[in-house]
Amino acid sequence: PSLILFARPITYEKIGSFIILLAFAAFVGMAVYWCAYDAATTRTTLPILLNVPYINQRADYPTGCESVSAVTALRYLRVDISVDTFIDDCLDIGAPPHYEDGIRYGCDPYEAFPGDPRSSKGYGCFSPVIERACIRAVGTQPYTVERLSGLTLDDLCIRYIKNGIPVIVWATIDMTAPSPGSTWIVREPGRTIQWMTPMHCLLLVGYDDENYYFNDPWRDAAVAYSRTDSAAAYDGFGRQAVVIYPADV
């Protein structure tokens, strides 16, 4: 006996449906491919956010952003110090801007803090002052304090944040554009100080493609500010920064 196989005839409708399904599968496959390609090509920076303790300055240190940011960085390294001890024992304090015979004098903010960081009438100080204060705070403990100048925020992220080291930086409140404020004269050597406002000191703790992240003593922990605004504010104060890290790094 012979074996006879019976098959249903393939109609044009079935062929058409198969072609449509095949085309749809190809479309989905290409969509997935291009989404993955786009993600791989546009996300060039992996997000990094350091787990750094946070201290808010508003209640007790309204103009002490530099001291608060420095103590935050020190505590991250488990250096046991309070903001009050840092201000009282480590920070150089100078005369705030004041008038004498119609002339406004004050200390050099690159040499000392003008006024009182616990007062709303204080001003601020720059990286050399905080570098010296941090060196005093560290004492004989095995840490290195280094003042940096001229590095971009991206440079700081690559060199330090990526290696688990937060960075004290000078910028502005809310990363607004810096603008000229008051002026005063440093009695010796008679140099005029042009204060820029609203000056602020923060701790850089992370980054991604869109933002830099800061422990902002005026706002909150891990605050995201856009890369463009952050760079403009940071550049406006001469790209000043201070880092503290273990001496064996």
C-alpha positions as a LaTeX table, in Angstrom:
\begin{tabular}{lrrr}
\hline
Residue & $x$ (\AA) & $y$ (\AA) & $z$ (\AA) \\
\hline
Pro1 & 0.00 & 0.00 & 0.00 \\
Ser2 & 1.16 & 3.51 & $-0.68$ \\
Leu3 & 1.19 & 6.41 & 1.83 \\
Ile4 & $-0.76$ & 9.39 & 0.67 \\
Leu5 & $-0.24$ & 12.74 & 2.43 \\
Phe6 & $-2.94$ & 15.34 & 2.26 \\
Ala7 & $-1.98$ & 19.00 & 2.79 \\
Arg8 & $-4.19$ & 22.00 & 2.95 \\
Pro9 & $-3.58$ & 24.38 & 0.09 \\
Ile10 & $-1.74$ & 27.62 & 1.00 \\
Thr11 & $-3.85$ & 30.59 & 0.07 \\
Tyr12 & $-2.70$ & 34.08 & $-0.87$ \\
Glu13 & $-4.35$ & 35.40 & 2.30 \\
Lys14 & $-2.11$ & 33.18 & 4.46 \\
Ile15 & 0.98 & 34.25 & 2.56 \\
Gly16 & 0.03 & 37.88 & 3.07 \\
Ser17 & $-0.49$ & 37.42 & 6.82 \\
Phe18 & 2.89 & 35.69 & 7.14 \\
Ile19 & 4.64 & 38.53 & 5.34 \\
Ile20 & 2.96 & 41.08 & 7.61 \\
Leu21 & 4.03 & 39.17 & 10.74 \\
Leu22 & 7.57 & 38.89 & 9.40 \\
Ala23 & 7.72 & 42.61 & 8.65 \\
Phe24 & 6.36 & 43.44 & 12.12 \\
Ala25 & 8.97 & 41.23 & 13.81 \\
Ala26 & 11.71 & 42.91 & 11.77 \\
Phe27 & 10.40 & 46.34 & 12.76 \\
Val28 & 10.35 & 45.46 & 16.47 \\
Gly29 & 13.86 & 44.03 & 16.23 \\
Met30 & 15.22 & 47.18 & 14.58 \\
Ala31 & 13.45 & 49.39 & 17.15 \\
Val32 & 15.05 & 47.48 & 20.02 \\
Tyr33 & 18.44 & 47.67 & 18.32 \\
Trp34 & 18.30 & 51.42 & 17.76 \\
Cys35 & 17.06 & 52.09 & 21.30 \\
Ala36 & 19.98 & 50.11 & 22.69 \\
Tyr37 & 22.38 & 51.86 & 20.31 \\
Asp38 & 21.07 & 55.28 & 21.24 \\
Ala39 & 21.40 & 54.52 & 24.96 \\
Ala40 & 24.94 & 53.24 & 24.49 \\
Thr41 & 26.05 & 56.24 & 22.45 \\
Thr42 & 24.33 & 59.04 & 24.40 \\
Arg43 & 25.10 & 57.82 & 27.96 \\
Thr44 & 28.83 & 58.31 & 28.02 \\
Thr45 & 29.03 & 58.95 & 31.76 \\
Leu46 & 27.93 & 56.41 & 34.33 \\
Pro47 & 26.21 & 58.04 & 37.33 \\
Ile48 & 28.31 & 58.18 & 40.49 \\
Leu49 & 27.07 & 59.47 & 43.87 \\
Leu50 & 29.21 & 59.25 & 47.00 \\
Asn51 & 27.54 & 58.48 & 50.33 \\
Val52 & 28.77 & 61.54 & 52.23 \\
Pro53 & 27.30 & 62.82 & 55.54 \\
Tyr54 & 25.36 & 66.08 & 55.41 \\
Ile55 & 25.33 & 69.19 & 57.61 \\
Asn56 & 22.98 & 72.13 & 57.04 \\
Gln57 & 24.35 & 75.58 & 57.77 \\
Arg58 & 21.20 & 77.69 & 57.96 \\
Ala59 & 20.38 & 77.60 & 61.66 \\
Asp60 & 23.82 & 78.05 & 63.22 \\
Tyr61 & 26.27 & 79.06 & 60.48 \\
Pro62 & 24.44 & 81.34 & 58.02 \\
Thr63 & 27.69 & 82.47 & 56.35 \\
Gly64 & 29.76 & 79.42 & 57.29 \\
Cys65 & 29.35 & 77.40 & 54.10 \\
Glu66 & 33.12 & 76.91 & 53.77 \\
Ser67 & 33.50 & 75.57 & 57.31 \\
Val68 & 30.44 & 73.33 & 57.02 \\
Ser69 & 31.59 & 71.89 & 53.67 \\
Ala70 & 35.09 & 71.30 & 55.04 \\
Val71 & 33.81 & 69.54 & 58.16 \\
Thr72 & 31.53 & 67.39 & 56.01 \\
Ala73 & 34.53 & 66.28 & 53.95 \\
Leu74 & 36.53 & 65.62 & 57.13 \\
Arg75 & 33.76 & 63.57 & 58.70 \\
Tyr76 & 33.51 & 61.51 & 55.52 \\
Leu77 & 37.08 & 60.46 & 56.33 \\
Arg78 & 36.04 & 59.84 & 59.95 \\
Val79 & 37.97 & 62.81 & 61.29 \\
Asp80 & 36.21 & 63.60 & 64.57 \\
Ile81 & 35.58 & 67.35 & 64.50 \\
Ser82 & 32.58 & 69.65 & 64.89 \\
Val83 & 31.86 & 72.81 & 62.90 \\
Asp84 & 32.28 & 74.91 & 66.04 \\
Thr85 & 35.70 & 73.39 & 66.77 \\
Phe86 & 36.74 & 73.95 & 63.16 \\
Ile87 & 35.74 & 77.61 & 63.33 \\
Asp88 & 37.21 & 78.27 & 66.78 \\
Asp89 & 40.46 & 76.31 & 66.52 \\
Cys90 & 41.31 & 76.00 & 62.83 \\
Leu91 & 39.83 & 78.87 & 60.80 \\
Asp92 & 41.71 & 82.17 & 60.42 \\
Ile93 & 39.29 & 85.01 & 61.26 \\
Gly94 & 39.87 & 88.59 & 60.11 \\
Ala95 & 38.18 & 91.98 & 60.25 \\
Pro96 & 34.89 & 92.26 & 58.35 \\
Pro97 & 34.42 & 95.15 & 55.92 \\
His98 & 33.90 & 98.34 & 57.94 \\
Tyr99 & 34.31 & 102.09 & 57.52 \\
Glu100 & 37.17 & 104.15 & 58.91 \\
Asp101 & 37.23 & 107.85 & 58.04 \\
Gly102 & 34.90 & 107.20 & 55.14 \\
Ile103 & 37.02 & 104.38 & 53.69 \\
Arg104 & 35.83 & 100.78 & 53.74 \\
Tyr105 & 38.51 & 98.42 & 55.02 \\
Gly106 & 38.48 & 94.67 & 55.62 \\
Cys107 & 40.68 & 91.62 & 55.65 \\
Asp108 & 41.78 & 89.66 & 52.59 \\
Pro109 & 39.38 & 86.70 & 52.06 \\
Tyr110 & 42.32 & 84.76 & 50.63 \\
Glu111 & 44.03 & 85.14 & 54.01 \\
Ala112 & 41.16 & 84.95 & 56.55 \\
Phe113 & 37.40 & 84.82 & 56.93 \\
Pro114 & 36.00 & 88.39 & 57.10 \\
Gly115 & 33.76 & 88.47 & 60.17 \\
Asp116 & 31.93 & 85.63 & 61.91 \\
Pro117 & 30.65 & 82.52 & 60.08 \\
Arg118 & 27.95 & 82.22 & 62.77 \\
Ser119 & 26.57 & 85.65 & 61.84 \\
Ser120 & 24.42 & 86.58 & 58.87 \\
Lys121 & 26.70 & 89.61 & 58.47 \\
Gly122 & 29.77 & 87.48 & 57.72 \\
Tyr123 & 31.18 & 87.19 & 54.23 \\
Gly124 & 33.24 & 84.21 & 53.08 \\
Cys125 & 36.76 & 83.03 & 52.41 \\
Phe126 & 38.57 & 81.25 & 49.63 \\
Ser127 & 40.55 & 78.08 & 49.12 \\
Pro128 & 43.89 & 79.06 & 50.76 \\
Val129 & 42.08 & 79.78 & 54.04 \\
Ile130 & 40.22 & 76.47 & 54.01 \\
Glu131 & 43.33 & 74.56 & 52.99 \\
Arg132 & 45.19 & 75.87 & 56.05 \\
Ala133 & 42.21 & 75.23 & 58.33 \\
Cys134 & 41.88 & 71.64 & 57.10 \\
Ile135 & 45.59 & 71.02 & 57.64 \\
Arg136 & 45.15 & 72.15 & 61.26 \\
Ala137 & 42.03 & 70.01 & 61.64 \\
Val138 & 43.81 & 66.90 & 60.33 \\
Gly139 & 46.85 & 67.46 & 62.54 \\
Thr140 & 49.01 & 64.36 & 62.66 \\
Gln141 & 46.34 & 62.05 & 61.27 \\
Pro142 & 47.34 & 60.27 & 58.03 \\
Tyr143 & 45.52 & 62.52 & 55.57 \\
Thr144 & 46.67 & 64.84 & 52.80 \\
Val145 & 45.05 & 68.24 & 52.23 \\
Glu146 & 45.53 & 69.67 & 48.75 \\
Arg147 & 44.41 & 72.96 & 47.23 \\
Leu148 & 43.52 & 72.76 & 43.54 \\
Ser149 & 43.27 & 75.51 & 40.95 \\
Gly150 & 42.29 & 75.60 & 37.29 \\
Leu151 & 40.74 & 72.13 & 37.06 \\
Thr152 & 37.30 & 71.82 & 35.45 \\
Leu153 & 34.45 & 70.10 & 37.26 \\
Asp154 & 34.86 & 67.19 & 34.86 \\
Asp155 & 38.54 & 66.98 & 35.84 \\
Leu156 & 37.54 & 66.86 & 39.52 \\
Cys157 & 35.00 & 64.12 & 38.85 \\
Ile158 & 37.45 & 61.96 & 36.92 \\
Arg159 & 40.37 & 62.41 & 39.33 \\
Tyr160 & 38.56 & 62.43 & 42.67 \\
Ile161 & 34.82 & 61.63 & 42.69 \\
Lys162 & 35.38 & 58.53 & 40.57 \\
Asn163 & 37.92 & 57.42 & 43.19 \\
Gly164 & 35.63 & 58.02 & 46.16 \\
Ile165 & 36.98 & 61.44 & 47.20 \\
Pro166 & 34.53 & 64.38 & 47.58 \\
Val167 & 35.75 & 67.85 & 46.61 \\
Ile168 & 35.20 & 71.22 & 48.31 \\
Val169 & 34.42 & 73.77 & 45.58 \\
Trp170 & 33.56 & 77.47 & 45.32 \\
Ala171 & 30.55 & 78.52 & 43.25 \\
Thr172 & 27.27 & 80.37 & 43.94 \\
Ile173 & 23.97 & 79.77 & 45.71 \\
Asp174 & 21.70 & 77.79 & 43.36 \\
Met175 & 24.41 & 78.08 & 40.69 \\
Thr176 & 23.19 & 81.52 & 39.65 \\
Ala177 & 25.56 & 83.66 & 37.59 \\
Pro178 & 28.08 & 85.47 & 39.85 \\
Ser179 & 27.83 & 89.26 & 39.82 \\
Pro180 & 29.82 & 92.10 & 41.44 \\
Gly181 & 28.85 & 93.01 & 44.99 \\
Ser182 & 30.53 & 95.33 & 47.48 \\
Thr183 & 34.18 & 96.37 & 47.57 \\
Trp184 & 36.67 & 97.11 & 50.32 \\
Ile185 & 40.36 & 97.79 & 50.74 \\
Val186 & 42.88 & 95.50 & 52.42 \\
Arg187 & 44.93 & 97.96 & 54.45 \\
Glu188 & 48.21 & 96.22 & 53.67 \\
Pro189 & 49.13 & 96.27 & 50.80 \\
Gly190 & 46.22 & 98.55 & 49.88 \\
Arg191 & 44.60 & 96.08 & 47.50 \\
Thr192 & 40.93 & 96.45 & 46.57 \\
Ile193 & 38.70 & 93.40 & 47.03 \\
Gln194 & 35.77 & 93.07 & 44.63 \\
Trp195 & 33.30 & 90.75 & 46.33 \\
Met196 & 31.29 & 88.54 & 43.98 \\
Thr197 & 27.82 & 87.43 & 44.96 \\
Pro198 & 26.10 & 85.13 & 45.85 \\
Met199 & 29.33 & 83.28 & 46.67 \\
His200 & 28.87 & 79.79 & 48.06 \\
Cys201 & 30.99 & 76.80 & 49.02 \\
Leu202 & 29.69 & 73.27 & 48.44 \\
Leu203 & 30.90 & 69.69 & 48.49 \\
Leu204 & 30.95 & 67.98 & 45.10 \\
Val205 & 29.79 & 64.38 & 45.66 \\
Gly206 & 28.63 & 62.98 & 42.30 \\
Tyr207 & 27.85 & 63.38 & 38.63 \\
Asp208 & 26.00 & 61.94 & 35.65 \\
Asp209 & 25.40 & 63.00 & 32.04 \\
Glu210 & 23.09 & 65.86 & 32.93 \\
Asn211 & 24.12 & 67.11 & 36.37 \\
Tyr212 & 26.72 & 67.49 & 39.04 \\
Tyr213 & 25.62 & 66.56 & 42.57 \\
Phe214 & 26.55 & 68.58 & 45.65 \\
Asn215 & 26.05 & 68.37 & 49.37 \\
Asp216 & 24.79 & 71.94 & 49.48 \\
Pro217 & 24.92 & 73.26 & 53.07 \\
Trp218 & 22.32 & 75.91 & 52.18 \\
Arg219 & 19.86 & 73.45 & 50.59 \\
Asp220 & 20.18 & 69.69 & 51.07 \\
Ala221 & 22.25 & 66.57 & 50.47 \\
Ala222 & 22.97 & 65.38 & 46.92 \\
Val223 & 21.38 & 68.37 & 45.20 \\
Ala224 & 21.49 & 68.13 & 41.40 \\
Tyr225 & 22.59 & 71.22 & 39.49 \\
Ser226 & 22.92 & 71.26 & 35.71 \\
Arg227 & 26.38 & 70.82 & 34.29 \\
Thr228 & 26.19 & 74.12 & 32.39 \\
Asp229 & 25.09 & 76.25 & 35.37 \\
Ser230 & 27.52 & 74.53 & 37.76 \\
Ala231 & 30.49 & 75.06 & 35.44 \\
Ala232 & 29.65 & 78.75 & 34.95 \\
Ala233 & 29.34 & 79.39 & 38.70 \\
Tyr234 & 32.49 & 77.41 & 39.51 \\
Asp235 & 34.49 & 79.07 & 36.71 \\
Gly236 & 33.32 & 82.48 & 37.96 \\
Phe237 & 35.36 & 81.98 & 41.14 \\
Gly238 & 38.53 & 80.91 & 39.40 \\
Arg239 & 38.03 & 77.13 & 39.63 \\
Gln240 & 39.03 & 76.87 & 43.29 \\
Ala241 & 38.85 & 73.53 & 45.09 \\
Val242 & 40.27 & 71.65 & 48.10 \\
Val243 & 40.48 & 67.89 & 48.56 \\
Ile244 & 41.29 & 65.74 & 51.60 \\
Tyr245 & 42.27 & 62.12 & 51.15 \\
Pro246 & 44.23 & 59.34 & 52.88 \\
Ala247 & 47.97 & 59.93 & 52.74 \\
Asp248 & 48.63 & 56.53 & 51.19 \\
Val249 & 46.45 & 57.22 & 48.12 \\
\hline
\end{tabular}
